PDB file of C-alpha atoms and ligand atoms in Angstrom:
ATOM      1  CA  UNK A   1     -60.555-236.064-223.989  1.00 96.00           C
ATOM      2  CA  UNK A   2     -63.609-237.785-222.527  1.00 97.00           C
ATOM      3  CA  UNK A   3     -63.720-241.399-223.738  1.00 97.00           C
ATOM      4  CA  UNK A   4     -65.403-244.730-223.089  1.00 95.00           C
ATOM      5  CA  UNK A   5     -63.306-247.430-221.450  1.00 96.00           C
ATOM      6  CA  UNK A   6     -63.915-250.013-224.185  1.00 94.00           C
ATOM      7  CA  UNK A   7     -61.047-249.119-226.505  1.00 93.00           C
ATOM      8  CA  UNK A   8     -58.689-248.345-223.596  1.00 96.00           C
ATOM      9  CA  UNK A   9     -59.242-251.776-222.064  1.00 97.00           C
ATOM     10  CA  UNK A  10     -58.458-253.527-225.350  1.00 95.00           C
ATOM     11  CA  UNK A  11     -55.143-251.683-225.545  1.00 96.00           C
ATOM     12  CA  UNK A  12     -54.415-252.283-221.850  1.00 96.00           C
ATOM     13  CA  UNK A  13     -54.938-256.017-222.377  1.00 94.00           C
ATOM     14  CA  UNK A  14     -52.672-256.133-225.422  1.00 94.00           C
ATOM     15  CA  UNK A  15     -49.926-254.073-223.831  1.00 95.00           C
ATOM     16  CA  UNK A  16     -50.289-255.612-220.361  1.00 95.00           C
ATOM     17  CA  UNK A  17     -50.911-252.617-218.199  1.00 97.00           C
ATOM     18  CA  UNK A  18     -53.658-251.402-215.874  1.00 98.00           C
ATOM     19  CA  UNK A  19     -55.259-247.977-215.639  1.00 98.00           C
ATOM     20  CA  UNK A  20     -55.801-246.469-212.195  1.00 98.00           C
ATOM     21  CA  UNK A  21     -59.413-245.674-211.301  1.00 98.00           C
ATOM     22  CA  UNK A  22     -59.295-242.877-208.741  1.00 98.00           C
ATOM     23  CA  UNK A  23     -62.361-241.775-206.786  1.00 98.00           C
ATOM     24  CA  UNK A  24     -62.989-238.058-206.671  1.00 98.00           C
ATOM     25  CA  UNK A  25     -65.086-236.592-203.874  1.00 98.00           C
ATOM     26  CA  UNK A  26     -64.891-232.939-204.894  1.00 97.00           C
ATOM     27  CA  UNK A  27     -63.494-230.633-207.532  1.00 96.00           C
ATOM     28  CA  UNK A  28     -60.029-230.537-205.921  1.00 96.00           C
ATOM     29  CA  UNK A  29     -59.455-234.284-205.896  1.00 98.00           C
ATOM     30  CA  UNK A  30     -60.604-234.438-209.517  1.00 98.00           C
ATOM     31  CA  UNK A  31     -58.240-231.646-210.574  1.00 97.00           C
ATOM     32  CA  UNK A  32     -55.322-233.205-208.701  1.00 98.00           C
ATOM     33  CA  UNK A  33     -55.796-236.586-210.453  1.00 98.00           C
ATOM     34  CA  UNK A  34     -56.103-235.019-213.889  1.00 98.00           C
ATOM     35  CA  UNK A  35     -53.016-232.864-213.357  1.00 98.00           C
ATOM     36  CA  UNK A  36     -50.944-236.029-212.822  1.00 98.00           C
ATOM     37  CA  UNK A  37     -52.434-237.797-215.858  1.00 98.00           C
ATOM     38  CA  UNK A  38     -51.671-234.791-218.032  1.00 98.00           C
ATOM     39  CA  UNK A  39     -48.130-234.403-216.715  1.00 98.00           C
ATOM     40  CA  UNK A  40     -47.431-238.069-217.342  1.00 97.00           C
ATOM     41  CA  UNK A  41     -49.445-238.088-220.601  1.00 97.00           C
ATOM     42  CA  UNK A  42     -51.308-241.182-219.434  1.00 98.00           C
ATOM     43  CA  UNK A  43     -54.954-242.307-219.599  1.00 98.00           C
ATOM     44  CA  UNK A  44     -56.980-242.228-216.378  1.00 98.00           C
ATOM     45  CA  UNK A  45     -60.371-243.330-215.060  1.00 98.00           C
ATOM     46  CA  UNK A  46     -61.939-240.789-212.711  1.00 98.00           C
ATOM     47  CA  UNK A  47     -64.653-242.446-210.645  1.00 98.00           C
ATOM     48  CA  UNK A  48     -67.483-241.146-208.582  1.00 98.00           C
ATOM     49  CA  UNK A  49     -68.988-243.606-206.079  1.00 98.00           C
ATOM     50  CA  UNK A  50     -72.665-243.617-205.211  1.00 97.00           C
ATOM     51  CA  UNK A  51     -71.531-243.922-201.561  1.00 97.00           C
ATOM     52  CA  UNK A  52     -70.075-240.388-201.840  1.00 97.00           C
ATOM     53  CA  UNK A  53     -73.419-238.835-202.715  1.00 96.00           C
ATOM     54  CA  UNK A  54     -73.211-236.821-199.484  1.00 96.00           C
ATOM     55  CA  UNK A  55     -69.914-235.254-200.566  1.00 97.00           C
ATOM     56  CA  UNK A  56     -71.141-234.430-204.031  1.00 97.00           C
ATOM     57  CA  UNK A  57     -74.373-234.947-205.925  1.00 98.00           C
ATOM     58  CA  UNK A  58     -74.352-237.140-209.017  1.00 98.00           C
ATOM     59  CA  UNK A  59     -75.228-234.088-211.159  1.00 98.00           C
ATOM     60  CA  UNK A  60     -72.239-232.147-209.775  1.00 98.00           C
ATOM     61  CA  UNK A  61     -69.927-235.104-210.355  1.00 98.00           C
ATOM     62  CA  UNK A  62     -71.171-235.349-213.953  1.00 98.00           C
ATOM     63  CA  UNK A  63     -70.763-231.627-214.638  1.00 98.00           C
ATOM     64  CA  UNK A  64     -67.273-231.318-213.159  1.00 98.00           C
ATOM     65  CA  UNK A  65     -66.186-234.700-214.494  1.00 98.00           C
ATOM     66  CA  UNK A  66     -67.239-233.950-218.058  1.00 98.00           C
ATOM     67  CA  UNK A  67     -65.817-230.423-217.973  1.00 98.00           C
ATOM     68  CA  UNK A  68     -62.317-231.453-216.849  1.00 98.00           C
ATOM     69  CA  UNK A  69     -62.212-234.678-218.846  1.00 97.00           C
ATOM     70  CA  UNK A  70     -63.136-232.908-222.080  1.00 97.00           C
ATOM     71  CA  UNK A  71     -60.433-230.294-221.491  1.00 97.00           C
ATOM     72  CA  UNK A  72     -57.741-232.915-220.819  1.00 97.00           C
ATOM     73  CA  UNK A  73     -55.263-233.790-223.566  1.00 95.00           C
ATOM     74  CA  UNK A  74     -55.191-237.438-222.513  1.00 97.00           C
ATOM     75  CA  UNK A  75     -57.997-240.057-222.636  1.00 98.00           C
ATOM     76  CA  UNK A  76     -60.173-239.781-219.517  1.00 98.00           C
ATOM     77  CA  UNK A  77     -63.048-242.110-218.593  1.00 98.00           C
ATOM     78  CA  UNK A  78     -65.798-240.718-216.354  1.00 98.00           C
ATOM     79  CA  UNK A  79     -66.971-243.736-214.384  1.00 98.00           C
ATOM     80  CA  UNK A  80     -69.711-244.396-211.833  1.00 98.00           C
ATOM     81  CA  UNK A  81     -68.282-246.621-209.086  1.00 98.00           C
ATOM     82  CA  UNK A  82     -70.492-249.024-207.084  1.00 97.00           C
ATOM     83  CA  UNK A  83     -73.880-247.985-208.401  1.00 98.00           C
ATOM     84  CA  UNK A  84     -76.032-250.051-206.086  1.00 96.00           C
ATOM     85  CA  UNK A  85     -79.453-249.168-207.399  1.00 94.00           C
ATOM     86  CA  UNK A  86     -80.585-249.478-210.965  1.00 98.00           C
ATOM     87  CA  UNK A  87     -82.257-246.055-211.214  1.00 98.00           C
ATOM     88  CA  UNK A  88     -79.159-244.272-209.924  1.00 98.00           C
ATOM     89  CA  UNK A  89     -76.999-246.019-212.523  1.00 98.00           C
ATOM     90  CA  UNK A  90     -79.460-245.089-215.294  1.00 98.00           C
ATOM     91  CA  UNK A  91     -79.288-241.450-214.172  1.00 98.00           C
ATOM     92  CA  UNK A  92     -75.494-241.562-214.493  1.00 98.00           C
ATOM     93  CA  UNK A  93     -75.908-242.830-218.081  1.00 98.00           C
ATOM     94  CA  UNK A  94     -78.331-239.954-218.818  1.00 98.00           C
ATOM     95  CA  UNK A  95     -75.921-237.421-217.296  1.00 98.00           C
ATOM     96  CA  UNK A  96     -73.049-238.391-219.583  1.00 98.00           C
ATOM     97  CA  UNK A  97     -70.863-240.794-217.592  1.00 98.00           C
ATOM     98  CA  UNK A  98     -68.967-242.857-220.167  1.00 98.00           C
ATOM     99  CA  UNK A  99     -68.781-245.949-217.962  1.00 98.00           C
ATOM    100  CA  UNK A 100     -70.951-247.244-215.114  1.00 98.00           C
ATOM    101  CA  UNK A 101     -70.687-249.994-212.541  1.00 98.00           C
ATOM    102  CA  UNK A 102     -73.796-251.817-211.416  1.00 98.00           C
ATOM    103  CA  UNK A 103     -72.909-253.495-208.152  1.00 96.00           C
ATOM    104  CA  UNK A 104     -75.357-256.268-207.380  1.00 96.00           C
ATOM    105  CA  UNK A 105     -72.601-258.503-206.028  1.00 93.00           C
ATOM    106  CA  UNK A 106     -74.477-258.960-202.738  1.00 92.00           C
ATOM    107  CA  UNK A 107     -77.508-260.359-204.615  1.00 95.00           C
ATOM    108  CA  UNK A 108     -77.901-263.919-205.897  1.00 95.00           C
ATOM    109  CA  UNK A 109     -76.104-264.680-209.163  1.00 95.00           C
ATOM    110  CA  UNK A 110     -79.462-264.688-211.004  1.00 97.00           C
ATOM    111  CA  UNK A 111     -80.476-261.264-209.662  1.00 97.00           C
ATOM    112  CA  UNK A 112     -77.007-259.886-210.361  1.00 97.00           C
ATOM    113  CA  UNK A 113     -77.329-261.122-213.967  1.00 98.00           C
ATOM    114  CA  UNK A 114     -80.816-259.655-214.335  1.00 98.00           C
ATOM    115  CA  UNK A 115     -79.854-256.197-212.997  1.00 98.00           C
ATOM    116  CA  UNK A 116     -76.689-256.125-215.086  1.00 98.00           C
ATOM    117  CA  UNK A 117     -78.670-257.020-218.227  1.00 98.00           C
ATOM    118  CA  UNK A 118     -81.116-254.218-217.506  1.00 98.00           C
ATOM    119  CA  UNK A 119     -78.264-251.690-217.233  1.00 98.00           C
ATOM    120  CA  UNK A 120     -76.549-253.006-220.360  1.00 98.00           C
ATOM    121  CA  UNK A 121     -79.800-252.630-222.362  1.00 98.00           C
ATOM    122  CA  UNK A 122     -80.082-249.062-221.116  1.00 98.00           C
ATOM    123  CA  UNK A 123     -76.425-248.021-221.487  1.00 98.00           C
ATOM    124  CA  UNK A 124     -75.324-249.686-224.702  1.00 96.00           C
ATOM    125  CA  UNK A 125     -77.290-247.485-227.163  1.00 97.00           C
ATOM    126  CA  UNK A 126     -75.380-244.471-225.763  1.00 95.00           C
ATOM    127  CA  UNK A 127     -72.041-246.274-226.023  1.00 96.00           C
ATOM    128  CA  UNK A 128     -71.618-246.321-222.245  1.00 98.00           C
ATOM    129  CA  UNK A 129     -69.514-249.218-220.954  1.00 98.00           C
ATOM    130  CA  UNK A 130     -70.846-251.384-218.110  1.00 98.00           C
ATOM    131  CA  UNK A 131     -68.871-252.974-215.273  1.00 98.00           C
ATOM    132  CA  UNK A 132     -70.355-255.557-212.917  1.00 98.00           C
ATOM    133  CA  UNK A 133     -68.959-257.456-209.929  1.00 96.00           C
ATOM    134  CA  UNK A 134     -69.211-261.090-208.961  1.00 94.00           C
ATOM    135  CA  UNK A 135     -67.918-262.622-205.794  1.00 88.00           C
ATOM    136  CA  UNK A 136     -67.678-259.908-203.201  1.00 78.00           C
ATOM    137  CA  UNK A 137     -64.807-257.543-202.433  1.00 78.00           C
ATOM    138  CA  UNK A 138     -65.389-256.878-198.752  1.00 72.00           C
ATOM    139  CA  UNK A 139     -63.896-254.404-196.347  1.00 70.00           C
ATOM    140  CA  UNK A 140     -60.233-254.628-195.259  1.00 65.00           C
ATOM    141  CA  UNK A 141     -61.167-254.147-191.609  1.00 58.00           C
ATOM    142  CA  UNK A 142     -62.571-257.695-191.638  1.00 51.00           C
ATOM    143  CA  UNK A 143     -59.604-259.106-193.450  1.00 50.00           C
ATOM    144  CA  UNK A 144     -58.151-261.197-190.598  1.00 52.00           C
ATOM    145  CA  UNK A 145     -60.735-263.844-191.300  1.00 53.00           C
ATOM    146  CA  UNK A 146     -59.023-265.332-194.333  1.00 53.00           C
ATOM    147  CA  UNK A 147     -61.327-268.335-194.605  1.00 54.00           C
ATOM    148  CA  UNK A 148     -64.391-266.150-194.720  1.00 54.00           C
ATOM    149  CA  UNK A 149     -62.728-263.873-197.297  1.00 60.00           C
ATOM    150  CA  UNK A 150     -61.884-266.831-199.524  1.00 65.00           C
ATOM    151  CA  UNK A 151     -65.491-267.957-199.548  1.00 65.00           C
ATOM    152  CA  UNK A 152     -66.281-264.645-201.266  1.00 80.00           C
ATOM    153  CA  UNK A 153     -63.708-265.171-204.037  1.00 90.00           C
ATOM    154  CA  UNK A 154     -65.089-265.229-207.562  1.00 93.00           C
ATOM    155  CA  UNK A 155     -65.327-268.737-208.987  1.00 94.00           C
ATOM    156  CA  UNK A 156     -64.407-269.547-212.576  1.00 96.00           C
ATOM    157  CA  UNK A 157     -67.792-271.159-213.073  1.00 96.00           C
ATOM    158  CA  UNK A 158     -69.755-268.082-211.930  1.00 96.00           C
ATOM    159  CA  UNK A 159     -67.575-265.777-214.025  1.00 96.00           C
ATOM    160  CA  UNK A 160     -68.233-267.938-217.087  1.00 97.00           C
ATOM    161  CA  UNK A 161     -72.000-268.109-216.578  1.00 97.00           C
ATOM    162  CA  UNK A 162     -72.185-264.400-215.789  1.00 97.00           C
ATOM    163  CA  UNK A 163     -70.236-263.358-218.865  1.00 97.00           C
ATOM    164  CA  UNK A 164     -72.087-265.667-221.239  1.00 97.00           C
ATOM    165  CA  UNK A 165     -75.459-264.366-220.067  1.00 97.00           C
ATOM    166  CA  UNK A 166     -74.612-260.656-219.951  1.00 97.00           C
ATOM    167  CA  UNK A 167     -71.640-260.009-222.285  1.00 97.00           C
ATOM    168  CA  UNK A 168     -70.718-257.284-219.800  1.00 98.00           C
ATOM    169  CA  UNK A 169     -67.883-254.921-220.853  1.00 97.00           C
ATOM    170  CA  UNK A 170     -65.717-255.515-217.779  1.00 98.00           C
ATOM    171  CA  UNK A 171     -65.929-257.635-214.671  1.00 97.00           C
ATOM    172  CA  UNK A 172     -64.746-256.896-211.120  1.00 96.00           C
ATOM    173  CA  UNK A 173     -63.552-260.076-209.484  1.00 95.00           C
ATOM    174  CA  UNK A 174     -62.743-260.915-205.905  1.00 93.00           C
ATOM    175  CA  UNK A 175     -59.304-262.569-205.604  1.00 93.00           C
ATOM    176  CA  UNK A 176     -58.079-261.340-202.232  1.00 90.00           C
ATOM    177  CA  UNK A 177     -58.106-257.544-202.150  1.00 90.00           C
ATOM    178  CA  UNK A 178     -60.446-255.549-199.908  1.00 88.00           C
ATOM    179  CA  UNK A 179     -61.764-252.014-199.635  1.00 88.00           C
ATOM    180  CA  UNK A 180     -60.225-249.464-197.256  1.00 86.00           C
ATOM    181  CA  UNK A 181     -57.321-250.063-194.884  1.00 83.00           C
ATOM    182  CA  UNK A 182     -56.173-253.631-194.248  1.00 80.00           C
ATOM    183  CA  UNK A 183     -56.123-255.304-190.861  1.00 72.00           C
ATOM    184  CA  UNK A 184     -53.804-257.997-192.251  1.00 70.00           C
ATOM    185  CA  UNK A 185     -51.633-258.517-195.340  1.00 66.00           C
ATOM    186  CA  UNK A 186     -53.574-259.324-198.491  1.00 84.00           C
ATOM    187  CA  UNK A 187     -52.901-262.644-200.197  1.00 88.00           C
ATOM    188  CA  UNK A 188     -53.851-262.400-203.846  1.00 91.00           C
ATOM    189  CA  UNK A 189     -55.024-265.600-205.477  1.00 93.00           C
ATOM    190  CA  UNK A 190     -53.089-265.314-208.750  1.00 95.00           C
ATOM    191  CA  UNK A 191     -54.017-268.836-209.760  1.00 95.00           C
ATOM    192  CA  UNK A 192     -57.704-267.869-209.661  1.00 95.00           C
ATOM    193  CA  UNK A 193     -56.918-264.754-211.680  1.00 95.00           C
ATOM    194  CA  UNK A 194     -55.170-266.846-214.326  1.00 96.00           C
ATOM    195  CA  UNK A 195     -57.973-269.404-214.453  1.00 96.00           C
ATOM    196  CA  UNK A 196     -60.677-266.759-214.830  1.00 96.00           C
ATOM    197  CA  UNK A 197     -58.783-264.815-217.470  1.00 95.00           C
ATOM    198  CA  UNK A 198     -58.205-267.998-219.469  1.00 95.00           C
ATOM    199  CA  UNK A 199     -61.831-269.105-219.223  1.00 96.00           C
ATOM    200  CA  UNK A 200     -63.632-265.792-219.763  1.00 96.00           C
ATOM    201  CA  UNK A 201     -62.771-263.316-222.554  1.00 95.00           C
ATOM    202  CA  UNK A 202     -63.670-260.156-220.611  1.00 96.00           C
ATOM    203  CA  UNK A 203     -61.429-257.349-219.310  1.00 96.00           C
ATOM    204  CA  UNK A 204     -61.000-257.858-215.541  1.00 97.00           C
ATOM    205  CA  UNK A 205     -61.079-255.176-212.895  1.00 97.00           C
ATOM    206  CA  UNK A 206     -59.619-255.090-209.372  1.00 96.00           C
ATOM    207  CA  UNK A 207     -61.253-253.223-206.499  1.00 94.00           C
ATOM    208  CA  UNK A 208     -59.527-252.397-203.214  1.00 92.00           C
ATOM    209  CA  UNK A 209     -56.122-251.737-204.781  1.00 91.00           C
ATOM    210  CA  UNK A 210     -54.914-249.466-201.948  1.00 91.00           C
ATOM    211  CA  UNK A 211     -52.047-250.964-199.915  1.00 89.00           C
ATOM    212  CA  UNK A 212     -52.407-254.335-201.626  1.00 90.00           C
ATOM    213  CA  UNK A 213     -48.627-254.391-202.171  1.00 91.00           C
ATOM    214  CA  UNK A 214     -46.823-252.967-205.200  1.00 94.00           C
ATOM    215  CA  UNK A 215     -45.560-256.350-206.358  1.00 93.00           C
ATOM    216  CA  UNK A 216     -49.044-257.843-206.136  1.00 93.00           C
ATOM    217  CA  UNK A 217     -50.566-254.970-208.091  1.00 94.00           C
ATOM    218  CA  UNK A 218     -47.857-255.003-210.715  1.00 94.00           C
ATOM    219  CA  UNK A 219     -48.415-258.725-211.225  1.00 94.00           C
ATOM    220  CA  UNK A 220     -52.184-258.098-211.566  1.00 94.00           C
ATOM    221  CA  UNK A 221     -51.537-255.436-214.210  1.00 94.00           C
ATOM    222  CA  UNK A 222     -49.344-257.859-216.147  1.00 91.00           C
ATOM    223  CA  UNK A 223     -51.989-260.594-215.785  1.00 86.00           C
ATOM    224  CA  UNK A 224     -55.134-259.299-217.506  1.00 89.00           C
ATOM    225  CA  UNK A 225     -56.361-256.809-214.891  1.00 97.00           C
ATOM    226  CA  UNK A 226     -56.992-253.614-216.880  1.00 98.00           C
ATOM    227  CA  UNK A 227     -58.324-251.300-214.152  1.00 98.00           C
ATOM    228  CA  UNK A 228     -57.269-251.029-210.516  1.00 97.00           C
ATOM    229  CA  UNK A 229     -59.292-248.916-208.080  1.00 97.00           C
ATOM    230  CA  UNK A 230     -57.326-246.707-205.698  1.00 96.00           C
ATOM    231  CA  UNK A 231     -58.886-244.426-203.130  1.00 96.00           C
ATOM    232  CA  UNK A 232     -57.743-244.968-199.523  1.00 95.00           C
ATOM    233  CA  UNK A 233     -54.024-244.603-200.330  1.00 96.00           C
ATOM    234  CA  UNK A 234     -54.692-241.357-202.216  1.00 97.00           C
ATOM    235  CA  UNK A 235     -56.611-239.921-199.275  1.00 97.00           C
ATOM    236  CA  UNK A 236     -53.952-241.047-196.758  1.00 96.00           C
ATOM    237  CA  UNK A 237     -51.176-239.591-198.896  1.00 97.00           C
ATOM    238  CA  UNK A 238     -53.083-236.306-199.301  1.00 96.00           C
ATOM    239  CA  UNK A 239     -53.092-235.539-195.585  1.00 95.00           C
ATOM    240  CA  UNK A 240     -49.550-236.719-194.846  1.00 93.00           C
ATOM    241  CA  UNK A 241     -47.867-233.359-195.354  1.00 82.00           C
ATOM    242  CA  UNK A 242     -50.614-231.202-193.921  1.00 87.00           C
ATOM    243  CA  UNK A 243     -49.407-229.723-190.621  1.00 81.00           C
ATOM    244  CA  UNK A 244     -51.157-227.726-187.957  1.00 74.00           C
ATOM    245  CA  UNK A 245     -48.967-224.793-189.004  1.00 78.00           C
ATOM    246  CA  UNK A 246     -50.493-224.805-192.499  1.00 70.00           C
ATOM    247  CA  UNK A 247     -53.098-222.330-191.388  1.00 75.00           C
ATOM    248  CA  UNK A 248     -53.804-220.847-194.792  1.00 89.00           C
ATOM    249  CA  UNK A 249     -56.600-222.503-196.792  1.00 90.00           C
ATOM    250  CA  UNK A 250     -54.695-222.387-200.060  1.00 91.00           C
ATOM    251  CA  UNK A 251     -51.521-223.815-198.470  1.00 90.00           C
ATOM    252  CA  UNK A 252     -53.533-226.709-197.063  1.00 92.00           C
ATOM    253  CA  UNK A 253     -55.111-227.303-200.447  1.00 93.00           C
ATOM    254  CA  UNK A 254     -51.726-227.282-202.166  1.00 92.00           C
ATOM    255  CA  UNK A 255     -50.370-229.768-199.622  1.00 93.00           C
ATOM    256  CA  UNK A 256     -53.311-232.087-200.205  1.00 95.00           C
ATOM    257  CA  UNK A 257     -52.816-231.770-203.932  1.00 96.00           C
ATOM    258  CA  UNK A 258     -49.117-232.624-203.803  1.00 95.00           C
ATOM    259  CA  UNK A 259     -49.782-235.635-201.539  1.00 97.00           C
ATOM    260  CA  UNK A 260     -52.272-236.938-204.094  1.00 98.00           C
ATOM    261  CA  UNK A 261     -49.807-236.316-206.934  1.00 97.00           C
ATOM    262  CA  UNK A 262     -47.092-238.340-205.204  1.00 97.00           C
ATOM    263  CA  UNK A 263     -49.407-241.310-204.673  1.00 98.00           C
ATOM    264  CA  UNK A 264     -50.927-241.365-208.143  1.00 98.00           C
ATOM    265  CA  UNK A 265     -47.514-240.939-209.768  1.00 98.00           C
ATOM    266  CA  UNK A 266     -46.352-243.958-207.813  1.00 98.00           C
ATOM    267  CA  UNK A 267     -49.287-246.108-208.931  1.00 98.00           C
ATOM    268  CA  UNK A 268     -49.002-245.125-212.596  1.00 98.00           C
ATOM    269  CA  UNK A 269     -45.499-246.603-212.416  1.00 97.00           C
ATOM    270  CA  UNK A 270     -46.560-249.711-210.467  1.00 97.00           C
ATOM    271  CA  UNK A 271     -49.423-250.421-212.893  1.00 97.00           C
ATOM    272  CA  UNK A 272     -47.113-250.071-215.881  1.00 96.00           C
ATOM    273  CA  UNK A 273     -49.682-247.634-217.387  1.00 97.00           C
ATOM    274  CA  UNK A 274     -48.767-246.663-220.936  1.00 97.00           C
ATOM    275  CA  UNK A 275     -49.630-243.673-223.045  1.00 96.00           C
ATOM    276  CA  UNK A 276     -52.479-244.292-225.517  1.00 93.00           C
ATOM    277  CA  UNK A 277     -53.606-242.470-228.641  1.00 86.00           C
ATOM    278  CA  UNK A 278     -57.268-242.812-229.568  1.00 80.00           C
ATOM    279  CA  UNK A 279     -58.514-241.380-232.848  1.00 66.00           C
TER     280      UNK A 279
HETATM  281 ZN1   ZN B 301     -64.949-251.210-204.987  1.00 78.38          ZN
END
C-alpha cells in the first residue's frame, strides 16, 4: 500500500520506533527491500536520491516505486531523498512520490526556509509530506575532524526558528552521523537530540545511519527519531557473498538480494520497527 509518511510518523513517535529509509538504485534493490518488509509485515520508506539520477531517471523511480508500493500488503512510502533543486523536487511531487526532501542545508538558514516553504506550498495540496534538513550531515570520510563536524550540528535555536516558520512535516538533524563509510567512530550527541525533540514538536529524521552503531541507532529510535536512512551498509552487505565463481547472472542477483535481506532484517530489529495498520 502506497502511503504518505505523516500518519506513520505519528505512530512511530507514539510507539517509539524508527522506520528504515532505504535507497533504491534500480528495480532489484527496490524489490529486495520490499520483500523483507512484506516478510516481516513492517512499514518501509523506499527512497530515491537525486544523486542517483545516473543510475535511474526520476520517472523510472516513480513508475517502479509506485508499482511495487501499491502491490505491497504493508504501508510503503515513496520518498525523494536529497532533492537539491526546487524544480526537481516539484517534478517528484507531480510524478506521485508521497514524500519529498528538499535539501537546502548548505544554504543560509533564510534561504533554506524560503526554499522549504516553496516546496511545502507546492506539495501540501497533493498530500505529499515534506522533509527538510538543518545543520549539515557531511560525509563520513571527513569524520576524523570532530571539531569541524560538531560545528555542523543542528542547534536547538535554528530548529525552533525553522519549524515555526515552515511547519515542515519532518526535519533531518545533524547530531553526529555522516553519510557513507566512517573514517572514525561516530559519537552521537544524544543530549542535543533530547533538547531538540523537547523544544520542537516535529518528527525527527536521521541521515547517515549506516555503521553508526546498533546501540546508538536503537537509542535514536527510542528517542524521537522516526526515520533512519540506510544505504551504504545495504550495498556493502549485498556484495559480501558474491564470489568470482558466481558466474551466472541470476546467481549473482540472488546473492545480492540475500545480502540486502540480511542487512535490512537486522536494521528492522535494531530500529524496533513495529507493524502498523492504516485504514
Ligand atoms: Zn542523507
